[in-house]
Short mmCIF file of C-alpha atoms and ligand atoms in Angstrom, two decimals:
data_model
loop_
_atom_site.label_atom_id
_atom_site.label_comp_id
_atom_site.label_asym_id
_atom_site.label_seq_id
_atom_site.Cartn_x
_atom_site.Cartn_y
_atom_site.Cartn_z
CA MET A 184 -10.47 -238.45 -50.95
CA ARG A 185 -12.11 -239.19 -47.63
CA VAL A 186 -12.96 -236.10 -45.63
CA ALA A 187 -14.17 -235.63 -42.05
CA MET A 188 -15.74 -232.23 -41.35
CA ILE A 189 -15.76 -231.48 -37.63
CA GLY A 190 -18.54 -228.97 -36.94
CA THR A 191 -21.60 -228.95 -39.19
CA GLY A 192 -22.56 -225.30 -38.87
CA TYR A 193 -22.71 -222.78 -41.68
CA VAL A 194 -19.18 -223.38 -42.87
CA GLY A 195 -18.93 -227.09 -42.13
CA LEU A 196 -22.21 -228.00 -43.78
CA VAL A 197 -21.69 -225.90 -46.90
CA SER A 198 -18.05 -226.96 -47.29
CA GLY A 199 -18.88 -230.60 -46.63
CA ALA A 200 -21.71 -230.63 -49.16
CA CYS A 201 -19.55 -228.89 -51.77
CA PHE A 202 -16.57 -231.24 -51.27
CA ALA A 203 -18.99 -234.16 -51.67
CA ASP A 204 -20.27 -232.55 -54.84
CA PHE A 205 -16.66 -232.46 -56.12
CA GLY A 206 -16.67 -236.27 -55.76
CA HIS A 207 -15.02 -236.69 -52.36
CA HIS A 208 -16.52 -238.84 -49.60
CA VAL A 209 -17.45 -236.57 -46.74
CA THR A 210 -18.65 -237.29 -43.23
CA CYS A 211 -20.00 -234.25 -41.41
CA VAL A 212 -19.66 -234.56 -37.64
CA ASP A 213 -21.41 -232.47 -35.02
CA LYS A 214 -21.91 -232.69 -31.27
CA ASP A 215 -25.45 -231.40 -31.67
CA ALA A 216 -27.48 -234.62 -31.93
CA ASP A 217 -30.69 -232.77 -32.92
CA LYS A 218 -28.88 -231.08 -35.80
CA ILE A 219 -27.47 -234.37 -37.07
CA ALA A 220 -30.84 -236.14 -36.72
CA ALA A 221 -32.51 -233.33 -38.70
CA LEU A 222 -29.86 -233.46 -41.41
CA LYS A 223 -30.35 -237.21 -41.71
CA ARG A 224 -34.04 -236.51 -42.34
CA GLY A 225 -33.05 -233.98 -45.01
CA GLU A 226 -33.92 -230.91 -42.91
CA MET A 227 -31.48 -228.01 -43.07
CA PRO A 228 -30.50 -226.30 -39.81
CA ILE A 229 -29.91 -223.01 -41.64
CA PHE A 230 -31.55 -221.15 -44.50
CA GLU A 231 -29.13 -221.03 -47.42
CA PRO A 232 -30.33 -220.98 -51.04
CA GLY A 233 -29.71 -224.29 -52.86
CA LEU A 234 -28.28 -226.08 -49.83
CA ASP A 235 -31.14 -228.56 -49.35
CA ASP A 236 -30.88 -229.81 -52.95
CA LEU A 237 -27.08 -230.06 -52.78
CA VAL A 238 -27.20 -232.02 -49.53
CA ALA A 239 -29.97 -234.33 -50.79
CA ALA A 240 -28.19 -235.09 -54.08
CA ASN A 241 -24.91 -235.95 -52.40
CA ALA A 242 -26.48 -237.88 -49.54
CA ASN A 243 -28.41 -239.94 -52.11
CA ALA A 244 -25.18 -240.57 -54.02
CA GLU A 245 -23.69 -241.81 -50.71
CA ARG A 246 -20.90 -239.26 -50.81
CA LEU A 247 -22.23 -237.25 -47.84
CA ALA A 248 -23.06 -238.65 -44.41
CA PHE A 249 -23.86 -237.15 -41.00
CA THR A 250 -22.87 -238.44 -37.60
CA THR A 251 -22.28 -237.46 -34.00
CA GLU A 252 -19.40 -239.94 -33.75
CA LEU A 253 -16.13 -238.25 -34.48
CA GLY A 254 -13.85 -241.28 -34.01
CA PRO A 255 -14.73 -243.48 -36.99
CA ALA A 256 -15.05 -240.48 -39.33
CA VAL A 257 -11.56 -239.23 -38.40
CA ALA A 258 -9.96 -242.67 -38.50
CA ALA A 259 -11.15 -243.18 -42.08
CA ALA A 260 -10.22 -239.70 -43.31
CA ASP A 261 -7.32 -238.43 -45.43
CA ALA A 262 -8.25 -234.88 -44.46
CA VAL A 263 -9.97 -233.70 -41.26
CA PHE A 264 -11.36 -230.17 -41.29
CA ILE A 265 -11.96 -228.26 -38.09
CA ALA A 266 -14.99 -226.02 -38.79
CA VAL A 267 -16.27 -225.39 -35.27
CA GLY A 268 -17.29 -221.97 -34.00
CA THR A 269 -14.79 -219.37 -32.75
CA PRO A 270 -17.10 -216.83 -31.08
CA SER A 271 -15.94 -213.81 -29.12
CA ARG A 272 -14.84 -214.80 -25.67
CA ARG A 273 -17.04 -213.26 -22.99
CA GLY A 274 -15.35 -210.35 -21.28
CA ASP A 275 -12.33 -209.61 -23.45
CA GLY A 276 -13.29 -210.13 -27.09
CA HIS A 277 -10.49 -212.59 -27.85
CA ALA A 278 -11.55 -215.47 -30.09
CA ASP A 279 -12.82 -218.32 -27.92
CA LEU A 280 -10.69 -221.26 -29.04
CA SER A 281 -12.07 -223.80 -26.61
CA TYR A 282 -14.12 -225.56 -29.33
CA VAL A 283 -11.12 -225.72 -31.67
CA TYR A 284 -8.82 -227.16 -29.01
CA ALA A 285 -11.45 -229.62 -27.80
CA ALA A 286 -11.90 -230.81 -31.38
CA ALA A 287 -8.11 -231.13 -31.79
CA ARG A 288 -7.92 -233.37 -28.70
CA GLU A 289 -10.75 -235.58 -29.94
CA ILE A 290 -9.20 -235.78 -33.41
CA ALA A 291 -5.81 -236.75 -31.95
CA ASP A 292 -7.31 -239.78 -30.21
CA ALA A 293 -8.84 -241.06 -33.43
CA LEU A 294 -6.08 -240.49 -36.01
CA ASP A 295 -5.17 -243.52 -38.09
CA GLY A 296 -2.63 -243.40 -40.95
CA PHE A 297 -1.32 -240.22 -42.59
CA THR A 298 -3.90 -237.47 -42.03
CA VAL A 299 -3.94 -233.77 -42.73
CA VAL A 300 -5.79 -231.77 -40.08
CA ILE A 301 -6.96 -228.53 -41.64
CA THR A 302 -8.34 -225.58 -39.69
CA LYS A 303 -11.16 -223.92 -41.60
CA SER A 304 -12.52 -221.99 -38.63
CA THR A 305 -11.32 -218.39 -38.43
CA VAL A 306 -8.58 -218.55 -35.81
CA PRO A 307 -5.94 -216.13 -34.49
CA ILE A 308 -2.36 -216.32 -35.61
CA GLY A 309 -0.58 -219.20 -33.91
CA THR A 310 -3.66 -221.36 -33.37
CA GLY A 311 -2.40 -223.90 -35.91
CA ASP A 312 0.82 -224.19 -33.87
CA GLU A 313 -1.24 -224.94 -30.76
CA VAL A 314 -3.47 -227.45 -32.59
CA GLU A 315 -0.31 -229.23 -33.76
CA ARG A 316 1.15 -229.18 -30.25
CA ILE A 317 -2.05 -230.66 -28.77
CA ILE A 318 -2.14 -233.44 -31.33
CA ARG A 319 1.58 -234.31 -31.10
CA GLU A 320 1.48 -234.32 -27.31
CA ALA A 321 -1.54 -236.64 -27.25
CA ARG A 322 -0.35 -238.85 -30.08
CA PRO A 323 3.45 -238.70 -30.58
CA ASP A 324 3.09 -241.72 -32.90
CA ALA A 325 0.59 -240.07 -35.27
CA ASP A 326 1.55 -239.35 -38.87
CA VAL A 327 -0.09 -235.96 -39.15
CA ALA A 328 0.30 -232.54 -40.75
CA VAL A 329 -1.63 -229.48 -39.56
CA ALA A 330 -2.63 -226.87 -42.14
CA SER A 331 -4.76 -223.72 -42.29
CA ASN A 332 -7.38 -223.21 -44.99
CA PRO A 333 -9.55 -220.22 -44.08
CA GLU A 334 -13.00 -219.95 -45.59
CA PHE A 335 -14.23 -216.85 -47.38
CA LEU A 336 -17.81 -217.83 -48.25
CA ARG A 337 -20.59 -215.32 -47.70
CA GLU A 338 -23.86 -216.37 -46.12
CA GLY A 339 -26.69 -216.12 -48.63
CA ALA A 340 -24.35 -216.97 -51.53
CA ALA A 341 -22.34 -219.64 -49.77
CA ILE A 342 -22.47 -222.41 -52.37
CA GLN A 343 -21.64 -220.11 -55.26
CA ASP A 344 -18.76 -218.64 -53.22
CA PHE A 345 -17.39 -222.03 -52.26
CA LYS A 346 -17.51 -223.29 -55.83
CA HIS A 347 -16.25 -220.09 -57.45
CA PRO A 348 -13.81 -218.63 -54.94
CA ASP A 349 -11.65 -215.61 -55.73
CA ARG A 350 -8.79 -217.61 -54.22
CA ILE A 351 -8.05 -220.64 -52.09
CA VAL A 352 -5.56 -220.04 -49.30
CA VAL A 353 -3.59 -223.04 -48.08
CA GLY A 354 -1.27 -222.47 -45.15
CA THR A 355 1.34 -225.17 -44.61
CA ASP A 356 4.99 -225.82 -45.31
CA ASP A 357 4.44 -229.58 -45.46
CA PRO A 358 4.58 -230.86 -49.06
CA ARG A 359 2.33 -233.85 -48.31
CA ALA A 360 -0.31 -231.55 -46.80
CA ARG A 361 -0.10 -229.27 -49.84
CA ALA A 362 -0.64 -232.27 -52.11
CA VAL A 363 -3.76 -233.30 -50.16
CA ALA A 364 -5.16 -229.74 -50.29
CA ALA A 365 -4.42 -229.58 -54.02
CA GLU A 366 -6.30 -232.84 -54.59
CA LEU A 367 -9.27 -231.68 -52.49
CA TYR A 368 -9.61 -228.45 -54.47
CA ARG A 369 -8.58 -229.85 -57.86
CA PRO A 370 -12.00 -229.22 -59.49
CA LEU A 371 -11.67 -225.55 -58.55
CA TYR A 372 -8.27 -224.83 -59.87
CA LEU A 373 -9.21 -226.59 -63.09
CA ASN A 374 -11.69 -223.65 -63.10
CA GLN A 375 -8.70 -221.28 -62.70
CA ALA A 376 -9.31 -220.38 -59.05
CA PRO A 377 -5.89 -219.21 -57.81
CA ILE A 378 -4.47 -221.33 -55.02
CA LEU A 379 -2.16 -219.48 -52.66
CA ASN A 380 0.36 -221.67 -50.90
CA VAL A 381 1.59 -219.74 -47.89
CA SER A 382 2.81 -220.41 -44.37
CA ARG A 383 0.26 -221.43 -41.74
CA ARG A 384 0.52 -218.18 -39.79
CA THR A 385 0.22 -216.16 -42.99
CA ALA A 386 -2.96 -218.01 -43.93
CA GLU A 387 -4.42 -217.29 -40.50
CA LEU A 388 -3.64 -213.60 -40.84
CA ILE A 389 -4.97 -213.36 -44.42
CA LYS A 390 -8.45 -214.25 -43.20
CA TYR A 391 -8.50 -211.61 -40.45
CA ALA A 392 -6.88 -208.97 -42.65
CA ALA A 393 -9.50 -209.58 -45.37
CA ASN A 394 -12.43 -209.22 -42.97
CA ALA A 395 -10.91 -206.18 -41.25
CA PHE A 396 -10.35 -204.51 -44.61
CA LEU A 397 -13.93 -205.14 -45.75
CA ALA A 398 -15.28 -203.87 -42.41
CA THR A 399 -13.14 -200.76 -42.87
CA LYS A 400 -14.53 -200.17 -46.36
CA ILE A 401 -18.12 -200.37 -45.08
CA THR A 402 -17.38 -198.10 -42.14
CA PHE A 403 -15.58 -195.60 -44.36
CA ILE A 404 -18.57 -195.21 -46.68
CA ASN A 405 -20.92 -195.00 -43.67
CA GLU A 406 -18.98 -192.03 -42.32
CA ILE A 407 -18.91 -190.45 -45.78
CA ALA A 408 -22.71 -190.95 -45.83
CA ASP A 409 -23.01 -188.98 -42.59
CA LEU A 410 -20.99 -186.17 -44.15
CA CYS A 411 -23.16 -186.30 -47.29
CA GLU A 412 -26.23 -185.69 -45.14
CA GLN A 413 -24.65 -182.60 -43.65
CA VAL A 414 -23.40 -181.09 -46.92
CA GLY A 415 -26.23 -182.09 -49.28
CA ALA A 416 -24.27 -184.64 -51.33
CA ASP A 417 -25.45 -188.11 -52.40
CA VAL A 418 -23.44 -191.03 -51.03
CA GLN A 419 -24.60 -193.39 -53.77
CA ASP A 420 -23.04 -191.12 -56.37
CA VAL A 421 -19.93 -190.71 -54.24
CA ALA A 422 -19.64 -194.50 -53.92
CA ARG A 423 -20.01 -194.91 -57.66
CA GLY A 424 -17.59 -192.09 -58.30
CA ILE A 425 -14.88 -193.67 -56.19
CA GLY A 426 -15.81 -197.32 -56.84
CA LEU A 427 -15.28 -197.06 -60.58
CA ASP A 428 -11.62 -196.48 -59.79
CA ASN A 429 -10.15 -199.97 -60.12
CA ARG A 430 -7.80 -199.32 -57.23
CA ILE A 431 -10.85 -198.91 -54.98
CA GLY A 432 -13.54 -201.15 -56.50
CA SER A 433 -17.30 -200.81 -56.10
CA LYS A 434 -18.00 -203.66 -53.65
CA PHE A 435 -18.69 -202.99 -49.96
CA LEU A 436 -19.39 -199.33 -50.60
CA HIS A 437 -23.09 -199.44 -49.73
CA ALA A 438 -23.90 -197.09 -46.89
CA GLY A 439 -26.24 -198.53 -44.28
CA PRO A 440 -26.88 -199.19 -40.60
CA GLY A 441 -23.43 -200.66 -39.89
CA TYR A 442 -21.98 -204.12 -40.44
CA GLY A 443 -23.13 -207.13 -38.45
CA GLY A 444 -23.22 -210.88 -38.92
CA SER A 445 -21.36 -213.87 -37.60
CA CYS A 446 -17.92 -212.76 -38.79
CA PHE A 447 -17.00 -209.06 -39.10
CA PRO A 448 -17.84 -207.96 -35.54
CA LYS A 449 -16.05 -210.83 -33.81
CA ASP A 450 -13.16 -211.04 -36.27
CA THR A 451 -12.30 -207.33 -36.13
CA VAL A 452 -12.27 -207.45 -32.33
CA ALA A 453 -10.20 -210.66 -32.26
CA LEU A 454 -7.65 -209.09 -34.63
CA ILE A 455 -7.47 -205.99 -32.46
CA LYS A 456 -6.74 -208.19 -29.43
CA THR A 457 -4.05 -210.19 -31.25
CA ALA A 458 -2.38 -206.98 -32.39
CA GLN A 459 -2.47 -205.50 -28.88
CA ASP A 460 -0.93 -208.69 -27.48
CA HIS A 461 1.95 -208.24 -29.91
CA ALA A 462 2.34 -204.57 -28.97
CA THR A 463 1.42 -203.43 -32.49
CA PRO A 464 -2.07 -201.94 -32.05
CA LEU A 465 -4.12 -201.70 -35.24
CA ARG A 466 -5.54 -198.26 -34.64
CA ILE A 467 -7.51 -198.12 -37.89
CA VAL A 468 -9.33 -201.37 -37.08
CA GLU A 469 -9.89 -200.24 -33.47
CA THR A 470 -11.61 -197.11 -34.77
CA VAL A 471 -13.65 -199.06 -37.30
CA ALA A 472 -15.05 -201.33 -34.58
CA ALA A 473 -15.87 -198.38 -32.30
CA VAL A 474 -17.50 -196.32 -35.07
CA ASN A 475 -19.57 -199.29 -36.21
CA ASP A 476 -20.76 -200.07 -32.69
CA ALA A 477 -21.95 -196.52 -32.12
CA ARG A 478 -23.71 -196.41 -35.48
CA LYS A 479 -26.30 -199.09 -34.81
CA ARG A 480 -27.99 -197.27 -31.95
CA ALA A 481 -27.57 -193.97 -33.78
CA MET A 482 -29.96 -195.32 -36.40
CA ALA A 483 -32.72 -195.25 -33.77
CA ARG A 484 -32.13 -191.50 -33.33
CA LYS A 485 -32.54 -191.17 -37.08
CA VAL A 486 -35.97 -192.79 -36.76
CA ALA A 487 -36.93 -190.45 -33.93
CA ALA A 488 -35.81 -187.44 -35.99
CA ALA A 489 -37.92 -188.60 -38.95
CA VAL A 490 -41.02 -188.98 -36.76
CA GLY A 491 -40.29 -185.54 -35.36
CA THR A 492 -41.57 -186.16 -31.83
CA SER A 493 -40.70 -188.44 -28.94
CA LEU A 494 -41.09 -192.12 -29.75
CA ARG A 495 -42.75 -192.83 -26.40
CA GLY A 496 -45.97 -194.71 -27.08
CA LYS A 497 -45.35 -194.67 -30.85
CA THR A 498 -45.38 -197.79 -33.02
CA VAL A 499 -42.41 -198.54 -35.26
CA GLY A 500 -42.57 -201.23 -37.96
CA VAL A 501 -39.26 -202.88 -38.87
CA LEU A 502 -38.82 -204.61 -42.21
CA GLY A 503 -35.93 -207.07 -42.22
CA LEU A 504 -34.20 -208.47 -39.15
CA THR A 505 -31.37 -210.70 -40.38
CA PHE A 506 -27.96 -209.10 -40.82
CA LYS A 507 -28.32 -209.45 -44.58
CA PRO A 508 -30.78 -210.99 -47.06
CA ASN A 509 -30.96 -214.69 -47.96
CA THR A 510 -30.00 -215.95 -44.54
CA ASP A 511 -31.81 -216.55 -41.27
CA ASP A 512 -28.66 -215.67 -39.32
CA MET A 513 -29.33 -213.11 -36.58
CA ARG A 514 -25.81 -213.09 -35.12
CA GLU A 515 -24.82 -209.46 -34.42
CA ALA A 516 -27.57 -208.21 -36.72
CA PRO A 517 -27.82 -204.38 -36.67
CA SER A 518 -31.57 -204.83 -36.15
CA ILE A 519 -30.94 -205.97 -32.57
CA PRO A 520 -29.32 -202.81 -31.12
CA LEU A 521 -31.58 -200.67 -33.31
CA ILE A 522 -34.76 -202.28 -31.99
CA THR A 523 -33.45 -202.25 -28.43
CA ALA A 524 -32.73 -198.52 -28.74
CA LEU A 525 -36.22 -197.88 -30.19
CA GLN A 526 -37.73 -199.75 -27.24
CA ASP A 527 -35.52 -197.79 -24.81
CA MET A 528 -37.03 -194.65 -26.34
CA GLY A 529 -40.48 -195.99 -25.48
CA ALA A 530 -41.54 -197.26 -28.92
CA ARG A 531 -43.58 -200.40 -29.53
CA VAL A 532 -41.89 -202.44 -32.26
CA ARG A 533 -43.56 -204.69 -34.84
CA ALA A 534 -41.38 -206.54 -37.31
CA TYR A 535 -41.41 -208.76 -40.36
CA ASP A 536 -38.62 -210.80 -41.92
CA PRO A 537 -39.10 -213.38 -44.70
CA VAL A 538 -37.08 -216.12 -42.94
CA GLY A 539 -35.44 -214.69 -39.83
CA MET A 540 -38.35 -214.38 -37.40
CA GLU A 541 -37.84 -217.72 -35.67
CA GLN A 542 -34.21 -216.89 -34.87
CA ALA A 543 -35.12 -213.27 -34.09
CA GLY A 544 -37.74 -214.35 -31.55
CA LYS A 545 -34.94 -215.85 -29.43
CA VAL A 546 -33.11 -212.52 -29.08
CA LEU A 547 -35.94 -209.99 -29.41
CA PRO A 548 -38.62 -211.14 -26.97
CA ASP A 549 -40.69 -207.94 -26.87
CA VAL A 550 -41.30 -207.56 -30.59
CA VAL A 551 -44.64 -208.29 -32.28
CA PHE A 552 -43.87 -210.43 -35.33
CA CYS A 553 -46.11 -209.94 -38.36
CA ALA A 554 -47.18 -212.11 -41.26
CA GLY A 555 -46.03 -209.72 -43.97
CA PRO A 556 -44.83 -206.20 -44.76
CA TYR A 557 -48.34 -204.69 -44.94
CA GLU A 558 -49.35 -206.12 -41.59
CA CYS A 559 -46.06 -204.77 -40.20
CA ALA A 560 -46.91 -201.29 -41.49
CA ALA A 561 -50.42 -201.33 -40.01
CA GLY A 562 -50.86 -198.49 -37.53
CA ALA A 563 -47.15 -197.66 -37.54
CA ASP A 564 -45.85 -194.15 -36.95
CA ALA A 565 -42.69 -195.08 -38.85
CA LEU A 566 -41.56 -197.96 -41.02
CA VAL A 567 -37.84 -198.78 -40.99
CA ILE A 568 -36.23 -200.87 -43.72
CA VAL A 569 -33.26 -202.62 -42.10
CA THR A 570 -32.48 -205.58 -44.39
CA GLU A 571 -32.65 -205.30 -48.17
CA TRP A 572 -34.64 -208.46 -48.89
CA GLU A 573 -35.68 -208.65 -52.55
CA GLN A 574 -39.38 -208.59 -51.62
CA PHE A 575 -39.01 -205.15 -49.97
CA ARG A 576 -37.77 -203.58 -53.21
CA ALA A 577 -41.15 -203.45 -54.90
CA LEU A 578 -43.67 -202.85 -52.14
CA ASP A 579 -47.09 -201.43 -52.99
CA LEU A 580 -46.28 -198.06 -51.47
CA ASP A 581 -49.82 -196.71 -51.64
CA ARG A 582 -51.00 -199.72 -49.65
CA ILE A 583 -48.18 -199.19 -47.15
CA LYS A 584 -49.10 -195.52 -46.77
CA ALA A 585 -52.78 -196.29 -46.31
CA ALA A 586 -51.95 -198.82 -43.58
CA MET A 587 -49.69 -196.53 -41.57
CA ALA A 588 -50.72 -194.05 -38.87
CA ARG A 589 -48.11 -191.61 -40.23
CA PRO A 590 -46.39 -191.93 -43.61
CA VAL A 591 -42.82 -191.99 -42.31
CA VAL A 592 -40.32 -194.35 -43.96
CA VAL A 593 -36.71 -194.66 -42.82
CA ASP A 594 -34.87 -196.63 -45.47
CA LEU A 595 -31.52 -197.73 -44.04
CA ARG A 596 -30.61 -199.56 -47.28
CA ASN A 597 -31.43 -196.82 -49.79
CA ILE A 598 -33.70 -199.04 -51.86
CA TYR A 599 -36.26 -196.33 -52.70
CA ARG A 600 -35.82 -192.99 -54.46
CA PRO A 601 -36.19 -189.85 -52.36
CA ASP A 602 -38.03 -187.88 -55.08
CA ASP A 603 -40.47 -190.74 -55.71
CA MET A 604 -41.19 -191.16 -52.00
CA ALA A 605 -41.73 -187.40 -51.56
CA ARG A 606 -44.12 -187.37 -54.54
CA ARG A 607 -46.12 -190.16 -52.91
CA GLY A 608 -46.44 -188.09 -49.76
CA PHE A 609 -44.01 -189.90 -47.50
CA VAL A 610 -41.67 -188.33 -45.01
CA TYR A 611 -38.67 -190.26 -46.23
CA GLU A 612 -35.23 -190.60 -44.68
CA SER A 613 -32.44 -192.68 -46.13
CA VAL A 614 -28.68 -192.91 -45.57
CA GLY A 615 -26.40 -190.25 -47.00
CA ARG A 616 -28.79 -188.82 -49.58
CA PRO A 617 -30.48 -185.47 -49.99
CA LYS A 618 -34.19 -185.61 -49.03
CA ARG A 619 -35.32 -184.91 -52.60
CA GLY A 620 -33.46 -186.22 -55.65
N1 LIG B 84 -20.61 -218.19 -41.11
C1 LIG B 84 -19.83 -217.68 -42.03
O1 LIG B 84 -20.25 -217.01 -42.96
C2 LIG B 84 -18.33 -217.92 -41.97
C3 LIG B 84 -17.56 -217.60 -43.09
C4 LIG B 84 -16.19 -217.83 -43.04
C5 LIG B 84 -15.61 -218.36 -41.88
N2 LIG B 84 -16.40 -218.63 -40.80
C6 LIG B 84 -15.75 -219.21 -39.62
O2 LIG B 84 -16.00 -220.61 -39.60
C7 LIG B 84 -16.13 -221.08 -38.26
C8 LIG B 84 -17.47 -221.77 -38.09
O3 LIG B 84 -18.49 -220.81 -38.26
P1 LIG B 84 -20.02 -221.21 -38.43
O4 LIG B 84 -20.75 -219.96 -38.73
O5 LIG B 84 -20.12 -222.38 -39.37
O6 LIG B 84 -20.31 -221.72 -36.92
P2 LIG B 84 -21.61 -222.44 -36.34
O7 LIG B 84 -21.73 -221.96 -34.96
O8 LIG B 84 -22.75 -222.27 -37.32
O9 LIG B 84 -21.24 -223.99 -36.35
C9 LIG B 84 -20.28 -224.58 -35.52
C10 LIG B 84 -20.72 -226.03 -35.28
O10 LIG B 84 -19.65 -226.75 -34.64
C11 LIG B 84 -20.22 -227.68 -33.75
N3 LIG B 84 -19.17 -228.14 -32.82
C12 LIG B 84 -18.53 -227.43 -31.87
N4 LIG B 84 -17.59 -228.20 -31.28
C13 LIG B 84 -17.63 -229.42 -31.86
C14 LIG B 84 -16.91 -230.62 -31.71
N5 LIG B 84 -15.91 -230.76 -30.82
N6 LIG B 84 -17.23 -231.67 -32.48
C15 LIG B 84 -18.22 -231.58 -33.38
N7 LIG B 84 -18.93 -230.46 -33.59
C16 LIG B 84 -18.64 -229.38 -32.84
C17 LIG B 84 -21.37 -226.93 -33.12
O11 LIG B 84 -22.33 -227.81 -32.56
C18 LIG B 84 -21.92 -226.17 -34.35
O12 LIG B 84 -22.94 -226.90 -35.01
C19 LIG B 84 -15.94 -219.85 -37.37
O13 LIG B 84 -14.60 -219.78 -36.99
C20 LIG B 84 -16.28 -218.71 -38.30
O14 LIG B 84 -15.63 -217.51 -37.93
C21 LIG B 84 -17.74 -218.44 -40.83
#
């Protein structure tokens, strides 16, 4: 099939490259001329394991092309995906749909022959109806179906997730659109990936409900972690104890500094707004968002408590800045409010991240960026582990201790063992665990 992918960001680029790898002919379109020029040179705009090789292989096989010109790509396509951003709207937290609707208008002008327009961006319930209205108003003659196909990939494991999804959700009542979606994803359901054919509005809600549920699970275990600290229980054992119950499941039960990233924060708030507009407030999700927001700055107080004195004039080293490992994405990373709170308390912050420092520099101007974890620890009164990058799991702790002004480690990802750290002479704080094992 011929595919046009409108928006070559995280989702558009990964999805486009994977569809090309399935054998389809994909043109990835983006307004950002620098991004397209870089992709044509084989340079990736994001850090995602395996993406450069996948893009190169499919570009070489002439199944994957990049352009800033939407018209010809759409005219030639059987399926046009909308994969543009849907950030939080300034002021009220609703999803900003201006990019989606602008793309719909441009697509309408270029449609030629039967085409399925498929929204892959995460969009509120009813957006597909509006996309269809925009297109039909602009082009009453067009032979078009509008479907929803939300994306569930995780950054850092995006290719694996796209190629081995737990499910594929296709939202449309149009049999021709279903047939096109089935053909696009045929290699996957040969691999037994369940395809869920549902209505367009249902598909839109599935995506938000999934993200809100996962955000709730994280926030639940974070609050249980706080209780563990007060009562001398170990949250890791609690998580295992409940996670082994199949009805609960072990994923997303890792206590930490609060969820961040390009999806959960904005999607929970957008869902809350949709629900309020329909006079059915989702009070659980409202609480989750509020609890998570408060948690990020609270982690700075945890650092201050571990140091034991005011942070004014103290140096804090931060290991890990991205919202999770294996990505350079800094959107809504918990490191941002944490570092800001540390600075508000008067601390000087040094930081190291394996790939995120370029992006981090744009949002954290007053941080000293270091060349590695040992340089980051040098002279620090506390070292805070914020992102669980693989390379932080086996640090030379004696070297870290020797480099620091005070041996205080605050491990917000629970990657070290309290008893081991105490034996090595660290003041060690983690999340939801007794100080000594
Ligand atoms: N990032 C994720 O992990 C993830 C996962 C699942 C779903 N989503 C959803 O997918 C959507 C895209 O997210 P993302 O992280 O890929 O966004 P992104 O910001 O990385 O990329 C969006 C791209 O769209 C381009 N664009 C905007 N308007 C355009 C237009 N009219 N024509 C051509 N290009 C245009 C922008 O230049 C940008 O490159 C969002 O709705 C998001 O919620 C994201």
